[in-house]
Amino acid sequence: MSEQTTGRAAVMSDYKEDFEIREYPRPVAAPGGLVVEIDVATVCGSDVHAWQGNLALPVDPPLILGHEMAGRIVEIGDGAELDSVGQRLELGDRVVWAHVPCGRCHECTVLHQPVLCARRYIAYLTSCAEAPHFTGTFADYAIVRPEAGRVRVPDGVESSWASAGSCALRTVVKALSLAGKIDHDDTVVVQGAGPLGLFATALLSIHEPRKLVVVGGPEDRLELAREWGATDTVLVDPSADPAGRIAEVTSITGRGASVMFELAGAPGVMTEGIQMMARGGRYVMLGTLGGRPQEISVSTIVTRGITVIGSMSGEIGDYHTAMQFLDRYQDRFDWNRMLGNEYGLDELADAMAAMRRMDEIKPVIRPSRQT
Amino acid sequence: MSEQTTGRAAVMSDYKEDFEIREYPRPVAAPGGLVVEIDVATVCGSDVHAWQGNLALPVDPPLILGHEMAGRIVEIGDGAELDSVGQRLELGDRVVWAHVPCGRCHECTVLHQPVLCARRYIAYLTSCAEAPHFTGTFADYAIVRPEAGRVRVPDGVESSWASAGSCALRTVVKALSLAGKIDHDDTVVVQGAGPLGLFATALLSIHEPRKLVVVGGPEDRLELAREWGATDTVLVDPSADPAGRIAEVTSITGRGASVMFELAGAPGVMTEGIQMMARGGRYVMLGTLGGRPQEISVSTIVTRGITVIGSMSGEIGDYHTAMQFLDRYQDRFDWNRMLGNEYGLDELADAMAAMRRMDEIKPVIRPSRQT
Amino acid sequence: MSEQTTGRAAVMSDYKEDFEIREYPRPVAAPGGLVVEIDVATVCGSDVHAWQGNLALPVDPPLILGHEMAGRIVEIGDGAELDSVGQRLELGDRVVWAHVPCGRCHECTVLHQPVLCARRYIAYLTSCAEAPHFTGTFADYAIVRPEAGRVRVPDGVESSWASAGSCALRTVVKALSLAGKIDHDDTVVVQGAGPLGLFATALLSIHEPRKLVVVGGPEDRLELAREWGATDTVLVDPSADPAGRIAEVTSITGRGASVMFELAGAPGVMTEGIQMMARGGRYVMLGTLGGRPQEISVSTIVTRGITVIGSMSGEIGDYHTAMQFLDRYQDRFDWNRMLGNEYGLDELADAMAAMRRMDEIKPVIRPSRQT
Amino acid sequence: MSEQTTGRAAVMSDYKEDFEIREYPRPVAAPGGLVVEIDVATVCGSDVHAWQGNLALPVDPPLILGHEMAGRIVEIGDGAELDSVGQRLELGDRVVWAHVPCGRCHECTVLHQPVLCARRYIAYLTSCAEAPHFTGTFADYAIVRPEAGRVRVPDGVESSWASAGSCALRTVVKALSLAGKIDHDDTVVVQGAGPLGLFATALLSIHEPRKLVVVGGPEDRLELAREWGATDTVLVDPSADPAGRIAEVTSITGRGASVMFELAGAPGVMTEGIQMMARGGRYVMLGTLGGRPQEISVSTIVTRGITVIGSMSGEIGDYHTAMQFLDRYQDRFDWNRMLGNEYGLDELADAMAAMRRMDEIKPVIRPSRQT
């Protein structure tokens, strides 16, 4: 347990520039809140997009990026003795935690969909200029705000898995909960073979759909998808005509996708996906957070009776489900296969660059690492 | 009751050409089937599209167009004494009836969605060259096939209303059943002020949503929409920037559309509609059966958590609901306001042309009319 | 606005005994919380049951009963400037507020059903022996705890309506949200003609079901039910054989109840209700919070394909919906018809006794009333 | 392929009496219908109940019992070349088929729930006195009526499995489709370890719920349940207090059953089951088709927010799903483990008696068997 009075953070002062290591005073816990030492923070595509200045959400530098993490509790505020599902928290326990919905809007209280809250506090997109400074998770410390959901990491779950689970997996958990029932007769298609796509493959494989097709690349990720339960994979060659992929998916599935998940975020992904759908199918969109409009065959939606479901982020219950899943299935799925190399705080730009080049599925930042 | 041995039909031999009146032998009823005299057949936009050669569905001339109708029973086949909801049928009763799903495919029997059946028999798009010839309903007679759902027209419902109800209204009834609950807190937007849009306005007004906004034109149809329960209307000037309409709908509704219905089928209607949606909203698409792909902001679907639901046609239960609705609410809504002038069989081209020009919302073909 | 340093409360020291008026120090607002002066507190059946010692929930005297109320804000804690749907709160505004779910259990965070939280804080069932004493709402003051949802009362809504709405109506709003769609073809049955049944009748009448049958009594309440939209009423004579009522409901509805609401809480209400159900019907249970087991024909549930849905209380979004409904429809429904006489704090026992005798539908306690 | 002109049937002339072997003329196929030779007919509890005269449904002796079967096609009527999911049928192929809904009632056409049709034709409960006599399936031949759904048995599926699948399994498939999503976090309880309970265990195990508890007996069936995926089993000793079982299930599951299936049909099964439910749980009832009313704690339904769902029989799509399931998972589940000894037609009473004594889970009648 740290006895430090300050901690370091990798600060992004401007887009695309290298990060600067700054020292800030160690934060203190508010009533109902926690202070944690970051054990591991993994890099999400959104971090890279924010760094590159092309995230659709508003961003306010200087920033400490990072929002996937597992933190070890170093201070427990008054009344914060339980996590959000009723498990007791002790100093030294590890937790993951959520963005903070406002709790005071139609989406939060009438729709019961805090993930749609327009005033959700997203720490890593908020300026770190003001105290307590520790916003994002590429830092030694982080604050779990009183209103933030938090879940204890099971002992058997490695911090790097929990970190990846705290964003990619909980997002997929939420999307599956909106997708409705998936059964042994379904023909499921996953667009994308990045962290979202691979986690989705693992989660979906549990239900043993008749076909579980992953459309993505590169080939080594498709191989992992097959190990994790894909019955078929279709390699995406960006220079190839999508018609070939559509024909291939139609041939594999017979009727098209009875359920499809968009987890690629690539240009034209929905243009292509709609054509892969079976009549009466459900298409859950979650990978596309920005980019240009896509040309969609609207009459296909109508004549095939397709339902398209937009899904965003996840709620604290989804974090819990994600942690349970990582723990229970660690022998079936080697979660480390998805994770990349470890980097120290001062190597953050290298980690992000490796992810941009698709050399790494998900780099791991370990602030305590000596470099 | 007719004792004729032949009957006339308005036959389309080629696209865009005038119709030719041909005589065919009066058909006979198969076991489980009916023969009817057409009392009224109303013109649907799809008839006009088929005539113009730009319907997305396959078409096989020579055709007898027409698929909205009320027919008076002149022969009852063995075992056809009850309609599809258990009401007794007598000679002289009027009925409406449905397309015939194959009953032998995944959509029909596993999904229980016969409207999505790819092998659905659609009489008016099938060649009339072979006996028994009477396919579409712009004719003196029609056949209700044994496998076709059919519903008795309540005595209080005029044939022209029933006819319009047998297509436009039952399609909207089905779409509303897919839309989920609509409540007094909802802000509902209807795109389109044609027959689909006007029927939807009437049906939706029953639930008294906080806002019921009809976006369409021309102005006289919007006036009718307001009489039928629209709280607000937004005139579509095709030359104006959609941004103005989006701003207007957003201003009227506050949060955007919590539920929206696409009933316009116009180019760009979904491009525009997505921008009018509230977070967590549901968008039912049914008006667009063809046309070019539309540019859709996919990230808006995701970040607003929108659900898009494609809906096609309607099932025989929806016809029943439609007939009950026409009957029950005839004092609240003057259904004749939606209907146009009456035409004889030999005036069919005039009727269709008037509809194309938007001079008529829905022309009425009455085969018995002397012209 | 009060400048008092103390306030009175009607304290129940023991079951069935008269209430004792005690003075306690005026409470102060915690951060995120409010202090209100009770403008009106209405009496709920649960208050009477608690007083009589036959409430199923655990109870811990001495108690200040009362949980339906409208309070006028006299102090706003830090950060409590908005209500739960984002409306600004000022001193002197009136609010209603909710029980406090724990936010730290499976029901709260995984199921998103805080109404099912087993550790929900229910003020009026918690001892008032300890400071800040002001628990229930039969008192001069009340506290809105930081974690409690709260909604501003619209200016056009009288405090007595808001008070009744804060329990009975919000409970019915929640139950309707679980009931699924109610349409003009439905045959809806409401069991009970007390406050829950009457509010349900008003809410349901908006959707104009084909039949809206209220089964209850006495006759003057059924008359009010008919004024508020019941198409039919069936008087319950407790000494009569339920078979007669079942036959009557079956006859009125034709197929039985397509949707039914249990709002009576009487012995045998479900035994009887199941027999009134249509095949494929939905039966929402919310009126029965205790009492002996009831003899249910389980095979009827199976062979008729009935869905039974238990519903409890309501969430803060339901309070908001309730307030909007009271405001919007005050010209259609005379809410005062449901309310009884006004009583001061020291007349609470009289008010409760009148309710027990069914002399009053819902008595109104106005602490400021001089008696 | 038989060239016989007559066939035998085991006829029940009176309740509880031995069956009489009668010869009837071999039937012929109507247009749209099939004639089959019965390869195997398995015994269902309902056959035994009908024989004993205590089935809740109306029964009209003389009867040929039997409604679980696999038949080999010996004649194909005009237009019956495809099964209900579009697969081609040839002479010699095996099929299973469904009861015949009327297709002319509210349940069939408006609710789309033919299983709830009150006029459903159930062959084995209809008198066999009139030609074509072959009603039930304990006979050499059977008729697949034109309106009856029918599905080809996959080549890899043994007739005895298909036969058991044509009733018990398709009923469970339907029930699961109504149960909503079942996920790796669920705690599922199955009441009953007969054919319904065992098939349910197999189907549910695919989704790997956290707990899958089978409550039933005797012990050898529980052992099979564990082999087929039950994580825990609770033996029902009819003389023991249900409180012990309730405590055991609660202890195993932690929160109670998040999803429960009633497949036992025993007295008091719902009385007991409700107490095993988790808050917010779903309880699908399908095993209880008669018997005395049961004492149910209605307030538990309300305060735990339980949903109870009645489910009956299954539709032809469910038969298809059942056949696919038997085929796909034959290596994981040894379906023969559930099946009993083989009997000839003239040994039917012995088979039924063995089932009554619970000596056999499901006896197999093979009409061709020489005895």
CSV table of N, CA and C in Angstrom, one decimal, chain D residues 210-267:
chain,number,residue,atom,x,y,z
D,210,ARG,N,-25.7,-20.1,-13.9
D,210,ARG,CA,-24.8,-20.3,-12.7
D,210,ARG,C,-25.2,-21.4,-11.9
D,211,LYS,N,-26.5,-21.6,-11.7
D,211,LYS,CA,-27.0,-22.8,-11.0
D,211,LYS,C,-28.2,-23.3,-11.8
D,212,LEU,N,-28.2,-24.6,-11.9
D,212,LEU,CA,-29.4,-25.3,-12.6
D,212,LEU,C,-29.8,-26.4,-11.7
D,213,VAL,N,-30.8,-26.1,-10.9
D,213,VAL,CA,-31.2,-27.0,-9.8
D,213,VAL,C,-32.5,-27.8,-10.2
D,214,VAL,N,-32.4,-29.1,-10.2
D,214,VAL,CA,-33.6,-29.9,-10.5
D,214,VAL,C,-34.1,-30.5,-9.2
D,215,VAL,N,-35.4,-30.2,-8.9
D,215,VAL,CA,-36.1,-30.6,-7.7
D,215,VAL,C,-37.1,-31.7,-8.2
D,216,GLY,N,-36.8,-32.9,-7.8
D,216,GLY,CA,-37.7,-34.0,-8.2
D,216,GLY,C,-37.2,-35.4,-7.7
D,217,GLY,N,-37.6,-36.4,-8.4
D,217,GLY,CA,-37.2,-37.7,-7.9
D,217,GLY,C,-37.8,-38.7,-8.9
D,218,PRO,N,-37.5,-40.0,-8.8
D,218,PRO,CA,-36.6,-40.6,-7.7
D,218,PRO,C,-35.1,-40.3,-8.1
D,219,GLU,N,-34.3,-40.9,-7.2
D,219,GLU,CA,-32.8,-40.6,-7.3
D,219,GLU,C,-32.2,-40.9,-8.6
D,220,ASP,N,-32.6,-42.0,-9.3
D,220,ASP,CA,-32.0,-42.3,-10.6
D,220,ASP,C,-32.3,-41.3,-11.6
D,221,ARG,N,-33.4,-40.6,-11.5
D,221,ARG,CA,-33.7,-39.5,-12.5
D,221,ARG,C,-32.9,-38.3,-12.2
D,222,LEU,N,-32.7,-38.1,-10.9
D,222,LEU,CA,-31.8,-36.9,-10.5
D,222,LEU,C,-30.4,-37.2,-11.0
D,223,GLU,N,-30.0,-38.4,-10.9
D,223,GLU,CA,-28.6,-38.7,-11.4
D,223,GLU,C,-28.5,-38.4,-12.9
D,224,LEU,N,-29.5,-38.8,-13.6
D,224,LEU,CA,-29.6,-38.5,-15.1
D,224,LEU,C,-29.6,-36.9,-15.3
D,225,ALA,N,-30.4,-36.2,-14.4
D,225,ALA,CA,-30.4,-34.8,-14.5
D,225,ALA,C,-29.0,-34.2,-14.3
D,226,ARG,N,-28.3,-34.7,-13.4
D,226,ARG,CA,-26.9,-34.2,-13.2
D,226,ARG,C,-26.0,-34.5,-14.3
D,227,GLU,N,-26.2,-35.7,-14.9
D,227,GLU,CA,-25.4,-36.0,-16.1
D,227,GLU,C,-25.7,-35.0,-17.3
D,228,TRP,N,-27.0,-34.6,-17.3
D,228,TRP,CA,-27.4,-33.7,-18.4
D,228,TRP,C,-27.3,-32.3,-18.0
D,229,GLY,N,-26.6,-31.9,-17.0
D,229,GLY,CA,-26.2,-30.6,-16.8
D,229,GLY,C,-26.7,-29.9,-15.5
D,230,ALA,N,-27.6,-30.6,-14.7
D,230,ALA,CA,-28.0,-30.0,-13.4
D,230,ALA,C,-26.7,-29.8,-12.6
D,231,THR,N,-26.6,-28.6,-12.0
D,231,THR,CA,-25.5,-28.3,-11.1
D,231,THR,C,-25.8,-28.9,-9.7
D,232,ASP,N,-27.1,-28.9,-9.4
D,232,ASP,CA,-27.5,-29.4,-8.1
D,232,ASP,C,-28.9,-30.1,-8.3
D,233,THR,N,-29.1,-31.1,-7.4
D,233,THR,CA,-30.5,-31.7,-7.4
D,233,THR,C,-31.0,-31.8,-6.0
D,234,VAL,N,-32.3,-31.7,-5.9
D,234,VAL,CA,-32.9,-31.8,-4.5
D,234,VAL,C,-34.0,-32.9,-4.6
D,235,LEU,N,-33.8,-33.9,-3.8
D,235,LEU,CA,-34.7,-35.0,-3.9
D,235,LEU,C,-36.1,-34.7,-3.2
D,236,VAL,N,-37.1,-35.0,-3.9
D,236,VAL,CA,-38.5,-34.7,-3.3
D,236,VAL,C,-38.9,-36.0,-2.6
D,237,ASP,N,-39.0,-36.0,-1.3
D,237,ASP,CA,-39.7,-37.0,-0.6
D,237,ASP,C,-41.1,-36.5,-0.3
D,238,PRO,N,-42.1,-37.1,-0.9
D,238,PRO,CA,-43.4,-36.6,-0.8
D,238,PRO,C,-43.9,-36.4,0.7
D,239,SER,N,-43.3,-37.2,1.6
D,239,SER,CA,-43.7,-37.2,3.0
D,239,SER,C,-43.0,-36.1,3.8
D,240,ALA,N,-42.0,-35.5,3.1
D,240,ALA,CA,-41.2,-34.5,3.9
D,240,ALA,C,-41.9,-33.1,3.7
D,241,ASP,N,-41.5,-32.2,4.7
D,241,ASP,CA,-42.1,-30.8,4.7
D,241,ASP,C,-41.4,-30.1,3.6
D,242,PRO,N,-42.2,-29.4,2.7
D,242,PRO,CA,-41.6,-28.6,1.6
D,242,PRO,C,-40.7,-27.5,2.1
D,243,ALA,N,-40.8,-27.1,3.4
D,243,ALA,CA,-39.9,-26.0,3.9
D,243,ALA,C,-38.5,-26.4,3.8
D,244,GLY,N,-38.2,-27.7,3.9
D,244,GLY,CA,-36.8,-28.1,3.8
D,244,GLY,C,-36.3,-27.9,2.4
D,245,ARG,N,-37.1,-28.3,1.4
D,245,ARG,CA,-36.7,-28.1,0.0
D,245,ARG,C,-36.5,-26.6,-0.3
D,246,ILE,N,-37.5,-25.8,0.2
D,246,ILE,CA,-37.4,-24.4,-0.1
D,246,ILE,C,-36.1,-23.8,0.5
D,247,ALA,N,-35.7,-24.2,1.7
D,247,ALA,CA,-34.5,-23.8,2.3
D,247,ALA,C,-33.3,-24.2,1.5
D,248,GLU,N,-33.4,-25.5,1.0
D,248,GLU,CA,-32.2,-26.0,0.3
D,248,GLU,C,-32.0,-25.2,-1.0
D,249,VAL,N,-33.1,-25.0,-1.7
D,249,VAL,CA,-33.0,-24.3,-3.0
D,249,VAL,C,-32.5,-22.8,-2.8
D,250,THR,N,-33.0,-22.2,-1.7
D,250,THR,CA,-32.6,-20.9,-1.4
D,250,THR,C,-31.1,-20.9,-1.1
D,251,SER,N,-30.7,-21.9,-0.4
D,251,SER,CA,-29.2,-21.9,0.0
D,251,SER,C,-28.4,-22.2,-1.2
D,252,ILE,N,-28.8,-23.0,-2.1
D,252,ILE,CA,-28.0,-23.3,-3.3
D,252,ILE,C,-27.9,-22.1,-4.2
D,253,THR,N,-29.0,-21.4,-4.4
D,253,THR,CA,-29.1,-20.3,-5.4
D,253,THR,C,-28.7,-19.0,-4.8
D,254,GLY,N,-28.7,-18.9,-3.5
D,254,GLY,CA,-28.4,-17.6,-2.9
D,254,GLY,C,-29.6,-16.6,-2.9
D,255,ARG,N,-30.0,-16.2,-4.0
D,255,ARG,CA,-31.2,-15.3,-4.1
D,255,ARG,C,-32.5,-16.0,-4.4
D,256,GLY,N,-32.5,-17.3,-4.5
D,256,GLY,CA,-33.7,-18.0,-5.0
D,256,GLY,C,-33.6,-18.1,-6.5
D,257,ALA,N,-34.7,-18.7,-7.1
D,257,ALA,CA,-34.7,-18.9,-8.5
D,257,ALA,C,-34.9,-17.7,-9.3
D,258,SER,N,-34.0,-17.3,-10.2
D,258,SER,CA,-34.3,-16.2,-11.1
D,258,SER,C,-35.2,-16.6,-12.2
D,259,VAL,N,-35.2,-17.9,-12.5
D,259,VAL,CA,-36.1,-18.4,-13.5
D,259,VAL,C,-36.5,-19.8,-13.0
D,260,MET,N,-37.8,-20.1,-13.0
D,260,MET,CA,-38.2,-21.5,-12.6
D,260,MET,C,-39.2,-22.0,-13.6
D,261,PHE,N,-39.1,-23.4,-13.7
D,261,PHE,CA,-40.0,-24.1,-14.6
D,261,PHE,C,-40.8,-25.1,-13.8
D,262,GLU,N,-42.1,-25.1,-13.9
D,262,GLU,CA,-43.0,-26.0,-13.2
D,262,GLU,C,-43.3,-27.2,-14.2
D,263,LEU,N,-42.7,-28.3,-14.0
D,263,LEU,CA,-42.8,-29.4,-14.9
D,263,LEU,C,-43.2,-30.7,-14.1
D,264,ALA,N,-43.7,-30.5,-13.0
D,264,ALA,CA,-44.0,-31.7,-12.1
D,264,ALA,C,-45.5,-32.1,-12.1
D,265,GLY,N,-46.3,-31.0,-12.1
D,265,GLY,CA,-47.8,-31.3,-12.1
D,265,GLY,C,-48.3,-31.9,-10.8
D,266,ALA,N,-47.5,-31.9,-9.8
D,266,ALA,CA,-47.9,-32.5,-8.5
D,266,ALA,C,-48.7,-31.5,-7.7
D,267,PRO,N,-49.5,-32.1,-6.8
D,267,PRO,CA,-50.3,-31.2,-5.9
D,267,PRO,C,-49.3,-30.3,-5.1
